[in-house]
Coordinates of C-alpha atoms in Angstrom, one line a residue:
Chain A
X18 CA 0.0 0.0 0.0
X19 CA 2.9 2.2 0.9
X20 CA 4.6 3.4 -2.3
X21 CA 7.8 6.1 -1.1
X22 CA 8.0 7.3 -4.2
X23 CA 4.3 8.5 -4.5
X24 CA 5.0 10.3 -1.3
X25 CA 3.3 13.7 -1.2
X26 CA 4.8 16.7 1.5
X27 CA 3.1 19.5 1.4
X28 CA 3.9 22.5 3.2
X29 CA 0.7 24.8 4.4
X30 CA 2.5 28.1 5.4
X31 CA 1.0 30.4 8.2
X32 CA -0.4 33.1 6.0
X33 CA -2.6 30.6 4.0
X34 CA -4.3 29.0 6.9
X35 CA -4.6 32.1 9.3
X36 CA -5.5 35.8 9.4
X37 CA -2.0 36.6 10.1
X38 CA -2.9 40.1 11.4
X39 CA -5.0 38.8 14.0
X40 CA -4.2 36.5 17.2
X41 CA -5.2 33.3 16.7
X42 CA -7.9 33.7 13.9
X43 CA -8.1 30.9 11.9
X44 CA -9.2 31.0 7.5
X45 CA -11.4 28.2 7.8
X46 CA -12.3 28.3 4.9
X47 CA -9.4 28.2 3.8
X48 CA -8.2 25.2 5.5
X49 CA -11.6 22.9 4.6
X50 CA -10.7 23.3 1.2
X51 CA -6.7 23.1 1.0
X52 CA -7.8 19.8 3.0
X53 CA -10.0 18.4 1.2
X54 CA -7.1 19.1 -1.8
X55 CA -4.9 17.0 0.2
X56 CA -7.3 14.1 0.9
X57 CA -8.3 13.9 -3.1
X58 CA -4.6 13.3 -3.9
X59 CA -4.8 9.7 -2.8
X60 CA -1.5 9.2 -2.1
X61 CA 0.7 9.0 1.1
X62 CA 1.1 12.4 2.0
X63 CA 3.3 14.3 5.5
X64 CA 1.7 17.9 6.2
X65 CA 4.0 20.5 7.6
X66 CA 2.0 23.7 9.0
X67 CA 3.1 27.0 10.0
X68 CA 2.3 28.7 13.1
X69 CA 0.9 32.2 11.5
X70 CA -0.9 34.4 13.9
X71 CA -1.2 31.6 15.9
X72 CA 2.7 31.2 17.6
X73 CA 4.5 34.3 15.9
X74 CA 3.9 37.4 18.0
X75 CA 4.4 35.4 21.3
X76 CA 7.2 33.8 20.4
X77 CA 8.9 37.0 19.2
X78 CA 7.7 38.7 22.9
X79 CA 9.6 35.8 24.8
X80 CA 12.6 35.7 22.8
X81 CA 11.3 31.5 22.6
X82 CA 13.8 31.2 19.3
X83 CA 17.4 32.4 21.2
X84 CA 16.9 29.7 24.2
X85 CA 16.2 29.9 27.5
X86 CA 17.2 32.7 29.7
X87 CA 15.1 32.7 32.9
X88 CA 11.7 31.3 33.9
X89 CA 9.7 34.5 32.7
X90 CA 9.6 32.7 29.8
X91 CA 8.5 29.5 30.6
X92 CA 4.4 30.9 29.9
X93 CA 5.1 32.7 27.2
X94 CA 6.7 29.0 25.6
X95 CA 3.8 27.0 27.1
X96 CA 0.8 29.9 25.9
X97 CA 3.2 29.3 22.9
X98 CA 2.7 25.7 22.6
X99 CA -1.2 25.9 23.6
X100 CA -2.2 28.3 20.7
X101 CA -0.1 26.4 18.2
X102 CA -2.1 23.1 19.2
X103 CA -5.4 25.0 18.6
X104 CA -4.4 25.8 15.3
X105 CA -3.3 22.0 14.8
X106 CA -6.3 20.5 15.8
X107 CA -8.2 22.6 13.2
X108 CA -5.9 21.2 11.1
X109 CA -5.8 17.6 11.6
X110 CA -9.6 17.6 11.9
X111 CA -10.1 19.3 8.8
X112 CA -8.2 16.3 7.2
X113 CA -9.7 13.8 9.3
X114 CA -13.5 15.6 7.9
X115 CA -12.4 15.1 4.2
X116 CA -11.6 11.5 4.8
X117 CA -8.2 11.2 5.4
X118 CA -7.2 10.1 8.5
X119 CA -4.5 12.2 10.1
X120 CA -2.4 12.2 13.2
X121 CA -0.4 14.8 15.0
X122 CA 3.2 14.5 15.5
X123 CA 4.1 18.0 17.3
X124 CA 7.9 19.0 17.1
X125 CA 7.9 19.6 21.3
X126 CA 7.6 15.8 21.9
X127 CA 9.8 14.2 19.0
X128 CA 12.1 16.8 17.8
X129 CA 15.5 18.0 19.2
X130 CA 17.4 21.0 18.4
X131 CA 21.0 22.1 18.8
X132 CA 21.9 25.6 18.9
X133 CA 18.5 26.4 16.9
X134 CA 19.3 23.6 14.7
X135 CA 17.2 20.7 14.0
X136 CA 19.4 17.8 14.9
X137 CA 17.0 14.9 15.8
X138 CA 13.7 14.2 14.2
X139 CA 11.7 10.7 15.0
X140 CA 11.7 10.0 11.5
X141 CA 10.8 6.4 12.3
X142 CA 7.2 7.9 13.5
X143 CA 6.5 9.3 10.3
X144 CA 7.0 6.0 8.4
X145 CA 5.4 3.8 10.5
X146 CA 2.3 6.1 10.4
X147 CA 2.4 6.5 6.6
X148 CA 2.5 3.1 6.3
X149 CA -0.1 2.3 8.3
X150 CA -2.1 5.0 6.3
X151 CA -2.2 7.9 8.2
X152 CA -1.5 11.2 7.5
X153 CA 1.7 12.6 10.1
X154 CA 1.0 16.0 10.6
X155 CA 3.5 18.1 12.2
X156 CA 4.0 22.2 12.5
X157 CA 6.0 25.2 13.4
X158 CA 6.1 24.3 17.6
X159 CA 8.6 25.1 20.8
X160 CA 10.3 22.3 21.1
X161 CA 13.8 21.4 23.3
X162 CA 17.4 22.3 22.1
X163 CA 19.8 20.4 23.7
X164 CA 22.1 23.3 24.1
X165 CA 19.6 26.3 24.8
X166 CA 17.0 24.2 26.5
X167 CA 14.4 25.0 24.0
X168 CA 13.6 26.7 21.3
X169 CA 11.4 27.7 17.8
X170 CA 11.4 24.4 15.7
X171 CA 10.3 26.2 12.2
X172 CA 8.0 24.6 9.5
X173 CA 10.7 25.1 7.1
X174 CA 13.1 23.2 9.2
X175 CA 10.9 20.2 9.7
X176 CA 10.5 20.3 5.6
X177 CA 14.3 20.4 5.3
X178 CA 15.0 17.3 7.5
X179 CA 11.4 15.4 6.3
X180 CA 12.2 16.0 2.5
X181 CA 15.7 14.6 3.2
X182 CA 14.8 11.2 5.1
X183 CA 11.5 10.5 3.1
X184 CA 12.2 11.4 -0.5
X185 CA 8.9 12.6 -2.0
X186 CA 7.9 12.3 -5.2
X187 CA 6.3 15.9 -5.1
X188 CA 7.1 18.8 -2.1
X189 CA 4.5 22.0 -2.6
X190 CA 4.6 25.0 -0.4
X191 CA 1.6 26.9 -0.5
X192 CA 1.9 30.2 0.0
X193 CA -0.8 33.1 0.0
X194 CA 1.0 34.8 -3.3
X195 CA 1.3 33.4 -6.7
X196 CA 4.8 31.7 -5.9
X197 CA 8.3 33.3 -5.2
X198 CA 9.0 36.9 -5.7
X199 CA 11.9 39.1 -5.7
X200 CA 10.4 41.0 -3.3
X201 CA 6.8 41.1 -1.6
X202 CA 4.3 41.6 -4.5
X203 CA 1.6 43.8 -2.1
X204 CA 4.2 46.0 -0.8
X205 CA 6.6 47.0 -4.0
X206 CA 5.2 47.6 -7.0
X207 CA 8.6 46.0 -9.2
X208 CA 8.0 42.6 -7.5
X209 CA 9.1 39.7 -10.2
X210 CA 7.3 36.3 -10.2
X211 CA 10.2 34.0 -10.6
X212 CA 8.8 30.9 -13.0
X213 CA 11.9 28.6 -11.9
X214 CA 14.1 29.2 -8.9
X215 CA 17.8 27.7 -9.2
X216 CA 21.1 28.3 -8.2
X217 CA 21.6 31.0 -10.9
X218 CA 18.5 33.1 -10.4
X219 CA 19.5 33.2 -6.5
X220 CA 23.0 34.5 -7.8
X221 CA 21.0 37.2 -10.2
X222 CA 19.6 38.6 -7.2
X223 CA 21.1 41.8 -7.0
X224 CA 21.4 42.0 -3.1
X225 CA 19.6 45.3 -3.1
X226 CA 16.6 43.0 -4.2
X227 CA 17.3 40.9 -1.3
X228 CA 14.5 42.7 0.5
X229 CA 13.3 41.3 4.1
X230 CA 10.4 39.8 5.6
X231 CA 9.3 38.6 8.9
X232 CA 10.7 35.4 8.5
X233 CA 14.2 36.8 7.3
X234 CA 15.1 37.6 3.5
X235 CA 13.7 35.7 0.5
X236 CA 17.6 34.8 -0.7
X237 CA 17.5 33.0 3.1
X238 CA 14.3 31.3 1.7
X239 CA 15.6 30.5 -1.6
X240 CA 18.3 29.2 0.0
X241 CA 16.6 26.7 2.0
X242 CA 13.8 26.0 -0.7
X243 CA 16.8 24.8 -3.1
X244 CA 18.2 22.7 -0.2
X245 CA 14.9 20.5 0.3
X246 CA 14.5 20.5 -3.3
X247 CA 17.0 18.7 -3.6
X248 CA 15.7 15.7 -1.8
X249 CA 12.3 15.7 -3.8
X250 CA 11.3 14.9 -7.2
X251 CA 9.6 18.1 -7.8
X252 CA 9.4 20.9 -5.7
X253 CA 7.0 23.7 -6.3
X254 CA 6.2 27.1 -4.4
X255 CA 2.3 27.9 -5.5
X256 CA -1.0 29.9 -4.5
X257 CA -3.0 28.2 -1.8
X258 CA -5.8 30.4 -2.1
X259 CA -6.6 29.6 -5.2
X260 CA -8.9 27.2 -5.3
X261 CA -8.3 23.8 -7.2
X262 CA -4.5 24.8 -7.4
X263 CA -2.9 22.2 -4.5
X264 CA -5.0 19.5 -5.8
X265 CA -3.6 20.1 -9.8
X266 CA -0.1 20.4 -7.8
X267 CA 0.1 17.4 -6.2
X268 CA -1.9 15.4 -9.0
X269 CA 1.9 16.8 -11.1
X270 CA -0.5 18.7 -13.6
X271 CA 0.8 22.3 -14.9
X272 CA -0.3 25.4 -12.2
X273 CA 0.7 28.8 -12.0
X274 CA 3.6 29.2 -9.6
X275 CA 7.5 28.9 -8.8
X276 CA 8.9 25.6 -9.2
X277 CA 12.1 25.1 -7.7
X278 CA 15.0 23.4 -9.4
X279 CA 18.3 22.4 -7.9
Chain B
X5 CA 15.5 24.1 40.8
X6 CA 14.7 20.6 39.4
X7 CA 14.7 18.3 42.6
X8 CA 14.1 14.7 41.5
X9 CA 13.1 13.5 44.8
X10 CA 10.8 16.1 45.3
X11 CA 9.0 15.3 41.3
X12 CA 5.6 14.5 42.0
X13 CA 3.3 12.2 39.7
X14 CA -0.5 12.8 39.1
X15 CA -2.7 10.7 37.7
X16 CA -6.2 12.6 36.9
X17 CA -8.7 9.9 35.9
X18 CA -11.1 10.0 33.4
X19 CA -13.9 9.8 35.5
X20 CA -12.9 12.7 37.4
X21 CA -12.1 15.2 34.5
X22 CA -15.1 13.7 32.5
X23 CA -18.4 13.0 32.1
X24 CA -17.8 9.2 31.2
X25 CA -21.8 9.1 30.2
X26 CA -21.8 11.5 27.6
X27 CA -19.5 11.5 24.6
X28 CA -16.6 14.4 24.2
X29 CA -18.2 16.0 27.7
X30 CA -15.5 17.6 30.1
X31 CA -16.0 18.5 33.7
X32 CA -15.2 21.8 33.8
X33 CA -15.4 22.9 36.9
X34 CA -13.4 19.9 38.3
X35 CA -10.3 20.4 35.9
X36 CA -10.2 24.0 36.7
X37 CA -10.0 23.2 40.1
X38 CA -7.6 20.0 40.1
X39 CA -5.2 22.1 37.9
X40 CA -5.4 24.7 40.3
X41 CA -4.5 22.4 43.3
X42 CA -1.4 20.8 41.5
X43 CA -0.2 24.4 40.5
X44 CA -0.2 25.1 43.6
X45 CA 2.1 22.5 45.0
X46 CA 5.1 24.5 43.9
X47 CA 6.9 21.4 42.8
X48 CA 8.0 19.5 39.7
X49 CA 5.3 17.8 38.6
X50 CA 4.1 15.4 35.4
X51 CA 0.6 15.0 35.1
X52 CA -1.1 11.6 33.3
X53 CA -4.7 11.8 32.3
X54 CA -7.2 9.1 30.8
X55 CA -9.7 10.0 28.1
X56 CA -12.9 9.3 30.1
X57 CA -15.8 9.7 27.3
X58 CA -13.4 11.3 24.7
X59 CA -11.5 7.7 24.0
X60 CA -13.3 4.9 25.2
X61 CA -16.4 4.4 22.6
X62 CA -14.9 5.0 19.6
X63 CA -11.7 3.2 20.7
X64 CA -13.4 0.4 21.4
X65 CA -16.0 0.1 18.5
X66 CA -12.8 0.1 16.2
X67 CA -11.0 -2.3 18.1
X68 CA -8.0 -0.1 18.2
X69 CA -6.6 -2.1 21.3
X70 CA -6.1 -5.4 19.6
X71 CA -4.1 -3.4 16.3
X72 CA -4.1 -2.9 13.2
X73 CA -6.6 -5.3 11.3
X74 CA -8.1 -3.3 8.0
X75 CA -8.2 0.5 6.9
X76 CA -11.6 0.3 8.2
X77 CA -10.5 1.1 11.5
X78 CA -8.0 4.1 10.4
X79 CA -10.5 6.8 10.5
X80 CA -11.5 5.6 14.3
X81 CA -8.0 5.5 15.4
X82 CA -7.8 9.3 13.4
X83 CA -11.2 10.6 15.4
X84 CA -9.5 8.9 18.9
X85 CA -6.6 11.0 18.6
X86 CA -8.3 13.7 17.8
X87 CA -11.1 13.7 20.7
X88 CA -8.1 13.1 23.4
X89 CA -6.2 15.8 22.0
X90 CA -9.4 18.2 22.5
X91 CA -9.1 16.7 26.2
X92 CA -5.6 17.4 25.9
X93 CA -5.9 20.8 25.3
X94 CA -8.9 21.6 28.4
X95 CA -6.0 19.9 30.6
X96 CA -2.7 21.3 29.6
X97 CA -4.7 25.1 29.4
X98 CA -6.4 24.7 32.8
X99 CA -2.8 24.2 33.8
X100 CA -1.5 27.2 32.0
X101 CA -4.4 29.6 33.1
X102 CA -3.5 28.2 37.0
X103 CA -0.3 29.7 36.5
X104 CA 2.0 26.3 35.9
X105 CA 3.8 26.1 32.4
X106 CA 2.7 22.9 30.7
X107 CA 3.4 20.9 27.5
X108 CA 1.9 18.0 26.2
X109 CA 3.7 14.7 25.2
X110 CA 0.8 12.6 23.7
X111 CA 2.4 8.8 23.1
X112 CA 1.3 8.6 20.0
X113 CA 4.2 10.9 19.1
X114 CA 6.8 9.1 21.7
X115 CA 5.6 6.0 22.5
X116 CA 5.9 2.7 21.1
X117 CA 4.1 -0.5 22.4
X118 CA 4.8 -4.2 21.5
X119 CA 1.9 -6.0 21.3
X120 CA 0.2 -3.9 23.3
X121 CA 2.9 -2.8 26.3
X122 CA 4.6 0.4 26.4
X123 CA 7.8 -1.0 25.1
X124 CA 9.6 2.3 24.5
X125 CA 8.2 5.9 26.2
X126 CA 10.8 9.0 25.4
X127 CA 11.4 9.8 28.9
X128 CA 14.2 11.7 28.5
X129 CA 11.9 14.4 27.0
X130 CA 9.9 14.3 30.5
X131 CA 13.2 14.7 31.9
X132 CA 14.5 18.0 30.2
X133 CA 11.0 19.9 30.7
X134 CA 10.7 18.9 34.4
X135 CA 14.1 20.3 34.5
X136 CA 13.0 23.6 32.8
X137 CA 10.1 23.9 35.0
X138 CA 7.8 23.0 32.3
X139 CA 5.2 20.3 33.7
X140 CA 4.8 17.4 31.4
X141 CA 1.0 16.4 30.5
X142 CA 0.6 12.9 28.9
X143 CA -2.4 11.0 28.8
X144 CA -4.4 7.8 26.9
X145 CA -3.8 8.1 23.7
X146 CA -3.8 5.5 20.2
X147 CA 0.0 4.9 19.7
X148 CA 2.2 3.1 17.4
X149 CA 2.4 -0.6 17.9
X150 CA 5.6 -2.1 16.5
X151 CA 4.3 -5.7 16.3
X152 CA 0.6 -5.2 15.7
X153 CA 0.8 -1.4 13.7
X154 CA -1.1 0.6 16.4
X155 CA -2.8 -0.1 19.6
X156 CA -4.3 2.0 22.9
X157 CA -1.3 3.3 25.5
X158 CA -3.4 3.4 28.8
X159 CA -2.7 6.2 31.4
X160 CA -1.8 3.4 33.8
X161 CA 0.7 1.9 31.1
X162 CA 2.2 5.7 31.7
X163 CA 2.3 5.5 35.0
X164 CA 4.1 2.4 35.4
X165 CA 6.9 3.6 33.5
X166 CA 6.8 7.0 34.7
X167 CA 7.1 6.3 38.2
X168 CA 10.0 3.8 37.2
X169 CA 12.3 5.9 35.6
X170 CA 11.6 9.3 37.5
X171 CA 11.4 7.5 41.0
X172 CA 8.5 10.2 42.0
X173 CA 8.3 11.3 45.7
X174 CA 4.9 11.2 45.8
X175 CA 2.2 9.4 43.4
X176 CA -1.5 10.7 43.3
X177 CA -4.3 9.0 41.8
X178 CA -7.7 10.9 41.2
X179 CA -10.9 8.9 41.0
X180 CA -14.3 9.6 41.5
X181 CA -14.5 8.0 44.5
X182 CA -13.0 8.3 48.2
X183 CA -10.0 5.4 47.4
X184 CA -9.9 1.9 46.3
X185 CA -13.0 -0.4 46.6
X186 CA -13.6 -4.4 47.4
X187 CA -16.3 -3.3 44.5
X188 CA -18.2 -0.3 42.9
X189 CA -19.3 1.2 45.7
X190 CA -22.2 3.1 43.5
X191 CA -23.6 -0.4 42.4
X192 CA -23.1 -2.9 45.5
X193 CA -24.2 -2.4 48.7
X194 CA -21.5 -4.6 49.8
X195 CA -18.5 -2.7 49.0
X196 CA -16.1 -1.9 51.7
X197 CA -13.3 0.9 51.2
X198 CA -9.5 -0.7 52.3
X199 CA -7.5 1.9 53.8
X200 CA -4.2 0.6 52.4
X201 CA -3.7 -1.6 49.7
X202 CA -0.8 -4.2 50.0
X203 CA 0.0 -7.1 48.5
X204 CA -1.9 -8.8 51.5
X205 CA -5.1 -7.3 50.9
X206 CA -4.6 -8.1 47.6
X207 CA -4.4 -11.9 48.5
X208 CA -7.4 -11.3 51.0
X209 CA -9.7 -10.6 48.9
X210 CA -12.1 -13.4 48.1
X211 CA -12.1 -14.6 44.3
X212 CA -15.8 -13.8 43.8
X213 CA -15.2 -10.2 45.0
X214 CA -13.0 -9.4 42.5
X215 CA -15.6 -7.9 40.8
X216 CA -15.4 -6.3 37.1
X217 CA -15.9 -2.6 35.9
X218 CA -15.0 -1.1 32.7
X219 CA -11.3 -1.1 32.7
X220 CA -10.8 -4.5 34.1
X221 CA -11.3 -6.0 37.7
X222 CA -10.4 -4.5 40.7
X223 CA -7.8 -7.1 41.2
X224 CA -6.1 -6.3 37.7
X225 CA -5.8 -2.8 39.1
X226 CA -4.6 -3.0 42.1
X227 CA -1.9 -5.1 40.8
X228 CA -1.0 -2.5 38.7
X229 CA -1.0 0.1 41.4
X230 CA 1.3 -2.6 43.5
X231 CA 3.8 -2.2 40.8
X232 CA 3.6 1.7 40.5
X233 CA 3.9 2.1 44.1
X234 CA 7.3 0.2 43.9
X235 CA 8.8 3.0 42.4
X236 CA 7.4 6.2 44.8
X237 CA 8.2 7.5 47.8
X238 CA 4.5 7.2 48.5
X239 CA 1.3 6.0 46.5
X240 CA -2.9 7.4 47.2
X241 CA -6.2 6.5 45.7
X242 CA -7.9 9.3 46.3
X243 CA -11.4 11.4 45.8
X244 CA -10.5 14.3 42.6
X245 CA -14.3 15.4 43.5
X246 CA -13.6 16.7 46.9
X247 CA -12.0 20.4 46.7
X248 CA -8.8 20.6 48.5
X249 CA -7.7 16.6 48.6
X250 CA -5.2 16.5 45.6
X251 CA -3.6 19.7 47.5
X252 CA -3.6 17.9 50.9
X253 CA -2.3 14.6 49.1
X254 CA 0.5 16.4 47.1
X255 CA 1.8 18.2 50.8
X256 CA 2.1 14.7 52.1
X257 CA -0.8 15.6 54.8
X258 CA -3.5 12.8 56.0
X259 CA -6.5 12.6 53.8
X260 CA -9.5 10.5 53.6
X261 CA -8.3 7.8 50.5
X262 CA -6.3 4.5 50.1
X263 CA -2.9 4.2 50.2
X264 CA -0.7 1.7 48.4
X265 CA 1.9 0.1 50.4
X266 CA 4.4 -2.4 48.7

């Protein structure tokens, strides 16, 4: 039943999913559709979540992602972990409501860091459940760092190390624009779409282009989209609000967006 | 700051946290309460709850205990997790809004049973949070079987292995009665209460005492709390319903329940 090399990971980033302007408001619409996308696939398929409005502003406020430094923290990390779970719940249950069964494997429990580095991830998990024919689901999360006692365990991350050790066929991030730009589309006006991202469009970004956003600069996030790329068949950075565009993604069919070449 | 000796285990049944009559329905009140009463200890403390009415139906009509049989059962096992982690979440935020930093480890993420015993538990994540003064929350939960594919990890199966490996100073368990019972004391007449439970009273008890309920007979379990109690400093049955018990019981002071005396 288990084929690894129909395996499906799909990234649902923070914007998609929640209002990211507002504290812990959820786009449920949103989400009943982009999960009814994933359940249509078929196929064995990992969901990575990001944390949105749901983990980023209290995270930020307790300095969660540099370690810890003394037990004022400790709520802000647990408040932290709580909000994140609501938003995973919505998720899982979204999935489990279109038919595909779905269990959550949070980051906090099975993931260790290292100096804000992802070091150990219970792989094993994953692939028992996938072959078992569930749907792991895992998400931007607190979780411990063996040197700093905790810390932010980032979506992008758990892509990184889950694209490496599972080798999927097809890896989509949806995103809430059409795919990568050289800079954010809604707030510059000369924001590119880039069709293909590789090594040598990264290295035609002039560095005044290299523009910032809250989750660092997009040459940071080309960087790391060419690393898990390289683990996966096809890697692709598309539109998740546009209806019917995950589903074409994942089926391997031709959809507006970025597709990522190593 | 962390003090294993002074690490205290809970065990919050889920009788006392839920309405075992009515599907998916929490006690409140109760929770608020018995989260208040173990964030007021002041000490390091895990906390292991059942599922009550959010597991036990659906676990059951699926068969999820005796493994994996057919993809039939995967979308029971999927709603299981998912109604124990809506559990999950009243418990671990009643803890946070009492003022005590929480996390949840659910064993379906760190677990792994062997036709059906809790083989392998990651206790070294319980470990590093007790040490960062986060209190660990872990509870009844589906989990990865690596002989039959999945199965049910009981709170009790948590217990056992907590209390083993973090040698506890003191070991709690809530129920919805005053202690431990010769039988249901709501349904016979006949039922005495035993002030301490040993391995004699065990033995005393007459063979057509040993009475069944729902999780198994009363002699099953109080072999199981023999075994615990190995492990702790001290071991109590005692009454979650009555305000101000679990706060006695976690002091160490005289209150009305059994104890469990190897």
């Amino acid at each position: 039943m288990f084929r690894p090399h129909h395996m499906l990971l799909v990234k649902l980033g923070g914007s998609v999913i929640t209002d990211k302007m507002n504290y812990r408001v959820l786009r449920e619409d949103v989400l009943d559709r982009l999960a009814g996308e994933i359940a249509g696939s078929g196929e064995p398929t990992v969901v990575v979540h990001g944390a949105g409005s749901f983990g980023h502003v209290i995270a930020s406020k307790h300095g969660i992602q540099n370690g810890f430094r003394d037990t004022s923290q400790l709520m802000g990390a647990a408040q932290v972990m709580e909000d994140v779970r609501v938003l995973n719940l919505a998720v899982t249950s979204a999935l489990v409501r279109s038919g595909l069964p779905a269990v959550s494997l949070p980051p906090s429990a099975l993931a260790r860091l290292s100096e804000g580095k992802l070091e150990n991830l219970d792989v094993d998990a994953f692939r028992r459940y996938l072959e078992l024919g569930i749907a792991p689901v895992t998400f931007g999360d607190v979780a411990l760092d063996v040197r700093r006692g905790f810390g932010i365990c980032s979506g992008d991350q758990l892509m990184e190390v889950l694209a490496r050790e599972l080798a999927p066929a097809r890896i989509i991030f949806c995103s809430d624009v059409d795919g990568v730009y050289t800079c954010d589309p809604r707030e510059d006006p000369s924001a590119r779409m880039l069709e293909v991202v590789d090594r040598s469009a990264l290295d035609a970004l002039p560095r005044t282009q290299r523009c910032a956003d809250v989750t660092g600069s997009i040459f940071g996030k080309i960087e790391t989209m060419l690393r898990i790329a390289a683990h996966g068949g096809g890697s692709m950075v598309i539109n998740g609000l546009v209806p019917g565009r995950l589903a074409a993604a994942l089926k391997g069919e031709e959809v507006v967006g970025t597709r990522v070449v190593v």
